[in-house]
Coordinates of C-alpha atoms and ligand atoms in Angstrom, one line a residue:
Chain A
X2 CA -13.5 -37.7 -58.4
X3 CA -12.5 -35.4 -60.9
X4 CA -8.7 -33.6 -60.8
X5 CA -8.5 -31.1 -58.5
X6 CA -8.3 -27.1 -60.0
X7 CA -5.7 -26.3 -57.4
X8 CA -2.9 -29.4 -56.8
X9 CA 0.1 -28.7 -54.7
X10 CA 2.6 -31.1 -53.9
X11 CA 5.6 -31.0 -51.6
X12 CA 5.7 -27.5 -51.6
X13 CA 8.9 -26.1 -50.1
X14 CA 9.6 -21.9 -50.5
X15 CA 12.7 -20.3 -48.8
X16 CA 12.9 -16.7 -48.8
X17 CA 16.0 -14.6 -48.4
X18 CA 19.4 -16.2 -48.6
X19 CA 22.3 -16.3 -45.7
X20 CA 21.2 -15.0 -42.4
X21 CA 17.7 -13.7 -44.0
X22 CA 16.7 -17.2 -45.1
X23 CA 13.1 -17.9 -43.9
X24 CA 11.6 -21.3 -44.5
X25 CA 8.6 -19.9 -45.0
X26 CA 6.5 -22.8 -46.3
X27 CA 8.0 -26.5 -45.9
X28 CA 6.9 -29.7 -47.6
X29 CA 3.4 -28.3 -48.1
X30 CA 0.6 -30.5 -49.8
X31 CA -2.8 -29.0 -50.8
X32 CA -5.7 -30.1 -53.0
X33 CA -8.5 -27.4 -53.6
X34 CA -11.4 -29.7 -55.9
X35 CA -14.1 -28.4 -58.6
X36 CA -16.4 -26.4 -56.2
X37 CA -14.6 -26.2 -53.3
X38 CA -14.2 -23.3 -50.7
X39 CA -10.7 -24.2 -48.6
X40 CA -10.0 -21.3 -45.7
X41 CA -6.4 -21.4 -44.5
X42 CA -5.6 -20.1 -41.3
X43 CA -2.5 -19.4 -39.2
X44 CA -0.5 -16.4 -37.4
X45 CA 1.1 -13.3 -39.0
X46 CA 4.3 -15.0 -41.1
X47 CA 3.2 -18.2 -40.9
X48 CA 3.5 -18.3 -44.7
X49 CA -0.1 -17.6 -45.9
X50 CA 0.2 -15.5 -48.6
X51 CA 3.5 -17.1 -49.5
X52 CA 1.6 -20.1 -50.6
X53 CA -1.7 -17.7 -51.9
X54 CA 1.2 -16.6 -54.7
X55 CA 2.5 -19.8 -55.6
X56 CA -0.8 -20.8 -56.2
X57 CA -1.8 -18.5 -58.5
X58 CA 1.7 -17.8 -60.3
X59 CA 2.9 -14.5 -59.1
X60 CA 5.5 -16.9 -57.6
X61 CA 7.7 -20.0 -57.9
X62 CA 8.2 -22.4 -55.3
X63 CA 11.8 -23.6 -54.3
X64 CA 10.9 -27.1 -54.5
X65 CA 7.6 -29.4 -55.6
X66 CA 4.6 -29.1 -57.9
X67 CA 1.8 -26.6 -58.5
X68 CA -0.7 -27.6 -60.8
X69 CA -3.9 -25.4 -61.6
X70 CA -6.7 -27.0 -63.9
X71 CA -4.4 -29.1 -65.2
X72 CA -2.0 -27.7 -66.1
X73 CA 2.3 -28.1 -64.6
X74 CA 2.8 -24.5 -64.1
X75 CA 6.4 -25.3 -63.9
X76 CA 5.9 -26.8 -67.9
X77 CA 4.6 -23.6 -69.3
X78 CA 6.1 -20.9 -71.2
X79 CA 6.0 -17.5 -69.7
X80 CA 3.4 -16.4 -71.7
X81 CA 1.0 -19.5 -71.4
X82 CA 1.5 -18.6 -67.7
X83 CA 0.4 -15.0 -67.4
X84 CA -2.5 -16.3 -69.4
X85 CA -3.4 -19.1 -67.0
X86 CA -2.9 -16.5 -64.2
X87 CA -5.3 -13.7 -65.9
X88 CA -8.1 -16.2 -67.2
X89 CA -8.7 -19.1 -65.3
X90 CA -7.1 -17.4 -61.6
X91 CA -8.8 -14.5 -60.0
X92 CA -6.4 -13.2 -57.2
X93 CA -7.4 -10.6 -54.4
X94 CA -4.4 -9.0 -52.7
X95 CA -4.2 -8.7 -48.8
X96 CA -2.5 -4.9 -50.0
X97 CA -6.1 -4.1 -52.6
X98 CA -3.0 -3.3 -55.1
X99 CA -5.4 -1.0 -56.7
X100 CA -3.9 0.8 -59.6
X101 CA -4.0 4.6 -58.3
X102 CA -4.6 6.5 -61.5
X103 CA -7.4 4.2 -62.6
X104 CA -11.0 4.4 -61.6
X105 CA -13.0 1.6 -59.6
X106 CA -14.5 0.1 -62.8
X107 CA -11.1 0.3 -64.7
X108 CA -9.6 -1.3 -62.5
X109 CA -11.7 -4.1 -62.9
X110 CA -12.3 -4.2 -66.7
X111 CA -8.8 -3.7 -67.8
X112 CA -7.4 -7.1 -67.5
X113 CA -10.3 -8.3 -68.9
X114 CA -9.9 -5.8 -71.7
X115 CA -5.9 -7.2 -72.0
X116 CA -7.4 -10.7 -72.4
X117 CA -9.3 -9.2 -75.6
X118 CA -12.5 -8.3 -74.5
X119 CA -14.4 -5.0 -76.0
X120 CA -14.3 -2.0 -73.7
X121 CA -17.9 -2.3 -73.7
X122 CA -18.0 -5.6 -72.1
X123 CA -15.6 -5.4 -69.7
X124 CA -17.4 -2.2 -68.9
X125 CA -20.6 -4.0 -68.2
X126 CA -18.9 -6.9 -66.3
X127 CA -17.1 -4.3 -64.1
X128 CA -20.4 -2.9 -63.2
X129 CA -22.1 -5.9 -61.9
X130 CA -19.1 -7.1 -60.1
X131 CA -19.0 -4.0 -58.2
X132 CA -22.9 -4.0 -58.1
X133 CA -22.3 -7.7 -56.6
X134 CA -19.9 -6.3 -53.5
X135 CA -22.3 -3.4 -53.0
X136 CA -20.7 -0.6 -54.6
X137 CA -23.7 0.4 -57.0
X138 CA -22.7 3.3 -59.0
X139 CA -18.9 3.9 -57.7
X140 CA -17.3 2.7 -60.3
X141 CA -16.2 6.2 -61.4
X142 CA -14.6 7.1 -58.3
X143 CA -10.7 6.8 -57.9
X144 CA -9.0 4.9 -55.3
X145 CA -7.8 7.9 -53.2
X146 CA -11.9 8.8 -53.1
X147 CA -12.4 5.0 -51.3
X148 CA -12.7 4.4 -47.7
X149 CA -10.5 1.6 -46.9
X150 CA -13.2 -1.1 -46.9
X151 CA -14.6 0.2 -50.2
X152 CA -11.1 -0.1 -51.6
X153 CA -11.0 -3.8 -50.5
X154 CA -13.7 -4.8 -52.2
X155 CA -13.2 -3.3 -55.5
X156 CA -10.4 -5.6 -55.4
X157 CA -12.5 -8.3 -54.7
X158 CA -14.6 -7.5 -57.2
X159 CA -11.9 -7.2 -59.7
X160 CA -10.4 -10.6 -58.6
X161 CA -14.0 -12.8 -59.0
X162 CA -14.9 -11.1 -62.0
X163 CA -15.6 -12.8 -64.9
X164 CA -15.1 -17.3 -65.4
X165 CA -12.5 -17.5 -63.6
X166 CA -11.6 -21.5 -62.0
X167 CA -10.1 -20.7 -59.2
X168 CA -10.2 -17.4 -56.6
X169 CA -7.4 -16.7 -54.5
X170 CA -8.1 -14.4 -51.8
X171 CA -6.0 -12.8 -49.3
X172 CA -7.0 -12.0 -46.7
X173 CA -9.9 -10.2 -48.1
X174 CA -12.4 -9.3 -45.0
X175 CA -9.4 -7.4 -43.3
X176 CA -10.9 -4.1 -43.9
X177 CA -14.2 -4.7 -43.5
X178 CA -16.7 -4.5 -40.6
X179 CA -19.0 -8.3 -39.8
X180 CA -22.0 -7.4 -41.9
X181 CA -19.9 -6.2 -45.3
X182 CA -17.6 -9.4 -44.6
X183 CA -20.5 -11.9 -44.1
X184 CA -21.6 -10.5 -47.7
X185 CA -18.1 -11.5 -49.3
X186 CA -18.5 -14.5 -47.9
X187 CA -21.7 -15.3 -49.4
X188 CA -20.4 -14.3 -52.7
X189 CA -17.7 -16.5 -52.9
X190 CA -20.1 -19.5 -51.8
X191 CA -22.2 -18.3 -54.6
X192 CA -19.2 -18.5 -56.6
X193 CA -18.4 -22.5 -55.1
X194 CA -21.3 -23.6 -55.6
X195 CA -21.8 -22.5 -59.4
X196 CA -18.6 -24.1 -59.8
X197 CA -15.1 -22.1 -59.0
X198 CA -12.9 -23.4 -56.4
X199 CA -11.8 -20.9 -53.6
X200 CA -8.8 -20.8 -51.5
X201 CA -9.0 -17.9 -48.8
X202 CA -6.8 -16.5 -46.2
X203 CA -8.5 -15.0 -43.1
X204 CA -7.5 -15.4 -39.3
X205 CA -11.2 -14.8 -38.5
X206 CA -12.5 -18.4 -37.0
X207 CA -16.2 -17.0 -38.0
X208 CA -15.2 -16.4 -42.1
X209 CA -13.4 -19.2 -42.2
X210 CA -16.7 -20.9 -41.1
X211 CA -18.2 -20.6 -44.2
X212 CA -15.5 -22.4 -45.8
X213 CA -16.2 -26.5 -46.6
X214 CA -12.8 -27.2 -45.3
X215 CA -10.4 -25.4 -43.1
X216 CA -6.5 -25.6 -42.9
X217 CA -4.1 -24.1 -40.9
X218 CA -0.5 -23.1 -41.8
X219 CA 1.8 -23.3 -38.5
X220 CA 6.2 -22.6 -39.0
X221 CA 5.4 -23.4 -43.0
X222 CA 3.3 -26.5 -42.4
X223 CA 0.4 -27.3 -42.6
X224 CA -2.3 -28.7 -40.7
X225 CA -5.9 -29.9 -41.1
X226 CA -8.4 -28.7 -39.0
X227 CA -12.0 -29.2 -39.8
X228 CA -14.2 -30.6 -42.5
X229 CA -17.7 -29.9 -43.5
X230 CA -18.9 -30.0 -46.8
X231 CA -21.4 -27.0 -47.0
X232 CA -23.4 -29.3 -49.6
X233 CA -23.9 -32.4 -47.2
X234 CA -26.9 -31.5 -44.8
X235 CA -26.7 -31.1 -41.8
X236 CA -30.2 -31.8 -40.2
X237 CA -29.3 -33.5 -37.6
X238 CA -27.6 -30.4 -35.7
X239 CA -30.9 -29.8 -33.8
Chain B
X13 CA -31.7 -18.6 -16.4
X14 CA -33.3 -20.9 -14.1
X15 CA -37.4 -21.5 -15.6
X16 CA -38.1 -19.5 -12.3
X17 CA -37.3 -16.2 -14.0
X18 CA -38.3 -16.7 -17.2
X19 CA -41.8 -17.9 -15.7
X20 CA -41.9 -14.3 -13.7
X21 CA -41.1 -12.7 -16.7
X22 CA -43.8 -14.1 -18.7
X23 CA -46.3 -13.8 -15.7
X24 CA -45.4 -9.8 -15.4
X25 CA -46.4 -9.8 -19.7
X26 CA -50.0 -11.4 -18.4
X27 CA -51.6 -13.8 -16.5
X28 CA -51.2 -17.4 -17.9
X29 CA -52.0 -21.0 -17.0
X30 CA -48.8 -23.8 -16.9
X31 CA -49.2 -24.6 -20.5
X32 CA -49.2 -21.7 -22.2
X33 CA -46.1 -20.5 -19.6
X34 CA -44.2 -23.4 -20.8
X35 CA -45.1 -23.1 -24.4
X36 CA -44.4 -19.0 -24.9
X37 CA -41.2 -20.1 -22.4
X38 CA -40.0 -22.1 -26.0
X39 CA -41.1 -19.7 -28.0
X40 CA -39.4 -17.0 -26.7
X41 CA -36.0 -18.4 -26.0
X42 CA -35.8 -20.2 -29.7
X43 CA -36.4 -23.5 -27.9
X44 CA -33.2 -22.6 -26.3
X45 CA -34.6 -23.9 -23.2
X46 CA -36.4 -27.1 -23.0
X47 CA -38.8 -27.4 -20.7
X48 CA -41.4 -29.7 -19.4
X49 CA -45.0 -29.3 -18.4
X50 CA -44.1 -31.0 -14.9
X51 CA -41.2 -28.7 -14.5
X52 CA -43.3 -25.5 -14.9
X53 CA -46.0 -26.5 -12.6
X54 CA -43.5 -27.8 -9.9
X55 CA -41.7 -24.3 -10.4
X56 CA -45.3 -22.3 -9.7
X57 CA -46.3 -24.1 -6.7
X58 CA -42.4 -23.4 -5.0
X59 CA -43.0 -20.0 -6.5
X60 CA -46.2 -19.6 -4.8
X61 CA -45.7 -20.5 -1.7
X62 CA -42.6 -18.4 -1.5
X63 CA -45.5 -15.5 -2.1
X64 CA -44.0 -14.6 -5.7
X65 CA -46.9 -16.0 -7.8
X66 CA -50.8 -16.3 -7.0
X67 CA -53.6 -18.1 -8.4
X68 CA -55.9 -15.5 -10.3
X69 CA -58.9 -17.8 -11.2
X70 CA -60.0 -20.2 -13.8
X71 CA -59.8 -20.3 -17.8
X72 CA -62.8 -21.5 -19.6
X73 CA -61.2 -24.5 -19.3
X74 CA -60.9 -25.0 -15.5
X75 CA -57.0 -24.2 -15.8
X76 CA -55.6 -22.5 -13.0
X77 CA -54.3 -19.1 -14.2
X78 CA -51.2 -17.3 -11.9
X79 CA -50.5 -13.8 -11.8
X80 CA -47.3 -12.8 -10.6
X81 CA -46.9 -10.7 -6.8
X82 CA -45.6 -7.2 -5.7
X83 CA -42.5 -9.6 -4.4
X84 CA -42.6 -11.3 -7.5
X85 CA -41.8 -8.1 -9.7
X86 CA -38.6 -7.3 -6.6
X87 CA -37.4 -10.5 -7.5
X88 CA -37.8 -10.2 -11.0
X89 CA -36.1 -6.9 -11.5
X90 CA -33.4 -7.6 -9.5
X91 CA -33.2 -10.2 -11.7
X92 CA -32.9 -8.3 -15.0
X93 CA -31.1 -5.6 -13.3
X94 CA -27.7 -7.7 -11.9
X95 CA -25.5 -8.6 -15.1
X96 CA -24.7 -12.4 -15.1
X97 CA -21.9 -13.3 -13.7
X98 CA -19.4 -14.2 -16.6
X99 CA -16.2 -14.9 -14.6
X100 CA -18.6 -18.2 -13.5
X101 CA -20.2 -19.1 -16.4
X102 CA -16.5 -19.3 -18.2
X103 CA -15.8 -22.4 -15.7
X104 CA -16.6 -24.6 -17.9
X105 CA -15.7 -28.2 -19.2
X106 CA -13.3 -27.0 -22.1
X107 CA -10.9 -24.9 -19.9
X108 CA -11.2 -27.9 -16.9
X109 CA -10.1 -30.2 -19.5
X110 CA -7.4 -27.9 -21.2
X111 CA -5.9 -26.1 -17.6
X112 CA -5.9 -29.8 -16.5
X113 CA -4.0 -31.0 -19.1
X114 CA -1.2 -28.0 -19.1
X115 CA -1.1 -29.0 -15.1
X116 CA -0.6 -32.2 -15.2
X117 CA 2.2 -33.7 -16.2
X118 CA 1.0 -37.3 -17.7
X119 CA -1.6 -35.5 -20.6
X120 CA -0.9 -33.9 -23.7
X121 CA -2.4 -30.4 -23.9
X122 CA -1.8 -30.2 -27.5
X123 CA -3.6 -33.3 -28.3
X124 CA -6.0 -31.8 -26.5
X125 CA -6.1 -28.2 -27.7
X126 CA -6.1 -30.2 -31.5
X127 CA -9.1 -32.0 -30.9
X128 CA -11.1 -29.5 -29.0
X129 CA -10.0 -26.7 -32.3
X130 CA -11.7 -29.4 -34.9
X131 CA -14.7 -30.3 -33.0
X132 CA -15.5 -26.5 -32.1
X133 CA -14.4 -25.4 -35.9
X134 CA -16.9 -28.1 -37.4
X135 CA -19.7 -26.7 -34.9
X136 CA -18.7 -22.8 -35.9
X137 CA -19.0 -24.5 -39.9
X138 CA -22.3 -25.8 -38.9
X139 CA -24.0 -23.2 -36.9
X140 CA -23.0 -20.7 -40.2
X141 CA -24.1 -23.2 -42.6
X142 CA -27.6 -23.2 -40.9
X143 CA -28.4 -19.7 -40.3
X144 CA -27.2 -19.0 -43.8
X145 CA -30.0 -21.3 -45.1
X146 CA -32.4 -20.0 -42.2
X147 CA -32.3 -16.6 -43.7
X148 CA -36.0 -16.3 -43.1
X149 CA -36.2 -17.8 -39.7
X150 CA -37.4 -16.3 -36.8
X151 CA -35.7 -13.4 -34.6
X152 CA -35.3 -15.3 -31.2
X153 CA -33.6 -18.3 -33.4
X154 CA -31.2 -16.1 -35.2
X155 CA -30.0 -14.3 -32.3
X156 CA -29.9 -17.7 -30.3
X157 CA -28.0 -19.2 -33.5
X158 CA -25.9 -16.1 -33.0
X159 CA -25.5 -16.8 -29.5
X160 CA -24.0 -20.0 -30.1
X161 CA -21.7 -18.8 -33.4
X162 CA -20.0 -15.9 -31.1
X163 CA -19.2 -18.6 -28.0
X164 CA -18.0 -20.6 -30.8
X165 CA -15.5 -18.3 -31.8
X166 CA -14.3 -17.5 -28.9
X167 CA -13.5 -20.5 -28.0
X168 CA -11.3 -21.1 -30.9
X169 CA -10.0 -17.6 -30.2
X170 CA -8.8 -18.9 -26.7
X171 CA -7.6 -22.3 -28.0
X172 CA -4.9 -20.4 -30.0
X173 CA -3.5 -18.1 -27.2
X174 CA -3.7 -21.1 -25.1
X175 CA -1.4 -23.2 -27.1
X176 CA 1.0 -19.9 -28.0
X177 CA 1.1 -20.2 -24.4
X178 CA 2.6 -23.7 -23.8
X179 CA 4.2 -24.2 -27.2
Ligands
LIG328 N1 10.1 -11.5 -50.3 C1 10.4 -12.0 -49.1 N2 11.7 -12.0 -48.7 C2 12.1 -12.4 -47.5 N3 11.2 -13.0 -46.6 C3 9.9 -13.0 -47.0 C4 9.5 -12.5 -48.2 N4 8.1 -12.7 -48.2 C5 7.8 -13.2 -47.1 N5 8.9 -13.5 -46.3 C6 8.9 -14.1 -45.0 O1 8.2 -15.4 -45.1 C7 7.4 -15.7 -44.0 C8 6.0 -15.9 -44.5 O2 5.5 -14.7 -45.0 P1 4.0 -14.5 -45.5 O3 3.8 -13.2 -46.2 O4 3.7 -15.7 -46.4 O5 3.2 -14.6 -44.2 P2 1.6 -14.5 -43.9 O6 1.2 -15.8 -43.3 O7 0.9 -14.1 -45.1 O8 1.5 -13.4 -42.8 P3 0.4 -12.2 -42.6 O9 -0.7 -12.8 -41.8 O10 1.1 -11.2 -41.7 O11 0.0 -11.6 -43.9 C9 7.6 -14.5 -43.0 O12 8.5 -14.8 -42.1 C10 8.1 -13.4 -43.9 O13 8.9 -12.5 -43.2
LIG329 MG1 -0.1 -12.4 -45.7

């Protein structure tokens, strides 16, 4: 088997200091492979998106080893690292983060465009990713002229657009009804089985169905629950 | 659902002969409920002699086709008209096992509530993986497949509060 795109390894991250000191994710080992869809699961502050950042670089764990397609994050520069967190990571927030004074498409092309593609492609990209999450002709609209769903998934679209290696999603059904969630889903299957690897946060048992392998994070640790390789079939369930 | 109804039900859509009942039966539950030729003919003769169904004649092929009764149609609308009774149904083997477990002192409900959550999160995977590849299947299997992905859930939903419960 090939190296995993997402390695984590003894994974410790305390937050706060003193009295405020939270333990919020202890001793954690995680393996997301090429093509995999991991769903992690667990209560409100059980340390979810706490281990979402430090897998994609928007944060540094107190202890242990990330590694994303190959690469120590703790061994590179700062600027190697914003460029292994723009290219090969694609990052949906559990807040949207949606940059207020930017419309829907700009949102999405301009990291691509800071990564040194025309305005012209980016453009075009940014339209079919927000074709792809069913915002057809949208993309001029500013945040503020969203409804919260439509909001979410412009930052959906923003995060799986373009190669990226590994998606990192937050929580990123929370503001949307069954049949606009099942749809999310199915795109980042698409996504798995063309090749990315996907880590997502939901406390929805039904998304996290559609994930090959589910974990759970309980207190900062975590736990396996179920797994079923979506490719294997499964004839026999009838 | 007992066949019973589901035989009324069919009988008040048209007259039929056994095998056809017990083949649209299948058909219109999804295969949901298996059923046996034997079965359906032992459930018309009980049904007619309690006066529900009748004989109406012969098919081409010397079947014996049944209509369904005046009483028949009472009993089937009281049928569809009284909401089944969920407060039963939930008393099933996953909360005997579980409630057990938290009662007594000698099991451990966790190592229950842990094994119960993978087996019932690999079905959930399952039943998700294979309506999203039956995309062109047939209404009653969807909403049967449904069915069965919504139970699923809330099972896993109720293993949770369960075990914030005795944590
Ligand atoms: N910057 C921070 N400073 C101090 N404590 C923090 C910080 N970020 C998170 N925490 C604490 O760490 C724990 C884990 O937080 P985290 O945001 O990872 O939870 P979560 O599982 O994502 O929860 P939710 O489902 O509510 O989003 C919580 O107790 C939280 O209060
Ligand atoms: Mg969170």
């Amino acid at each position: 088997m090939s190296e995993p795109v997402l390695k984590m390894r003894r994974i410790g991250k305390t937050h706060g200091k003193g009295a405020q000191r939270v333990d919020a994710l202890v001793d954690v080992n995680l393996d997301v492979a090429a093509g995999e869809f991991v769903a992690i699961t667990g209560r409100s502050g059980s340390g979810k998106t706490t281990l979402l950042n430090i897998a994609g670089a928007l944060d540094e764990p107190t202890t242990g080893n990330v590694s994303v397609v190959g690469h120590d994050l703790g061994d590179l520069s700062n600027k190697e690292l914003a460029r292994t967190r723009r290219v090969a990571v694609g990052y949906v927030f559990q807040q949207f983060n949606l940059l207020p004074a930017l419309t829907a498409a700009e949102n999405i092309s301009l990291p691509l465009e800071l990564d040194g593609m025309t305005t012209a492609e980016a453009r075009e990209l940014a339209e079919v990713a927000l074709s792809e999450v069913g915002l057809d002709g949208m993309g001029d609209r500013y945040p503020d002229q969203l409804s919260g769903g439509e909001q979410q998934r412009v930052a959906i679209a923003r995060g799986l657009v373009g190669p990226r290696s590994l998606l990192l999603a937050d929580e990123p059904t929370g503001a949307l009804d069954e049949a606009t969630g099942e749809s999310v889903l199915k795109l980042l299957r698409e996504r798995c089985e063309a090749g990315a690897s996907a880590l997502m946060v939901t406390h929805e048992p039904a998304f996290a169905a559609w994930a090959d392998r589910v974990v759970r994070l309980r207190d900062g640790q975590i736990e396996e629950i179920s797994v079923r390789s979506f490719a294997t079939s499964n004839a026999d369930l009838f | 659902m007992g066949i019973k109804e589901g035989l009324l039900a069919l009988l008040a859509d048209g007259p039929r002969h056994g095998y056809q009942l017990k083949v649209d039966l299948e058909t219109a539950t999804a295969d949901a409920i298996p059923v046996n030729v034997g079965q359906v003919y032992s459930t018309l003769q009980r049904l007619e002699r309690d006066g529900l169904v009748s004989k109406g004649g012969v098919d081409d092929e010397g079947r014996d086709v049944y209509e369904i009764t005046a009483p028949g149609g009472d009993v089937l609308r009281d049928w569809l008209n009284s909401p089944v009774d969920l407060a039963a149904a939930g008393r099933d083997e996953i909360s005997m096992k579980v409630l057990i477990a938290i009662f007594t002192g000698g099991l451990d409900p966790k190592a229950v509530i842990e094994g119960q959550r993978t087996a019932t999160m690999g079905l959930l995977q399952d039943l998700t993986r294979f309506r999203a590849e039956e995309e062109d299947a047939d209404v009653a299997w969807h909403l049967h497949l449904d069915r069965l992905i919504y139970s699923a859930e809330a099972e896993l939903k109720w293993l949770d509060r369960v075990e914030e419960r005795v944590r």
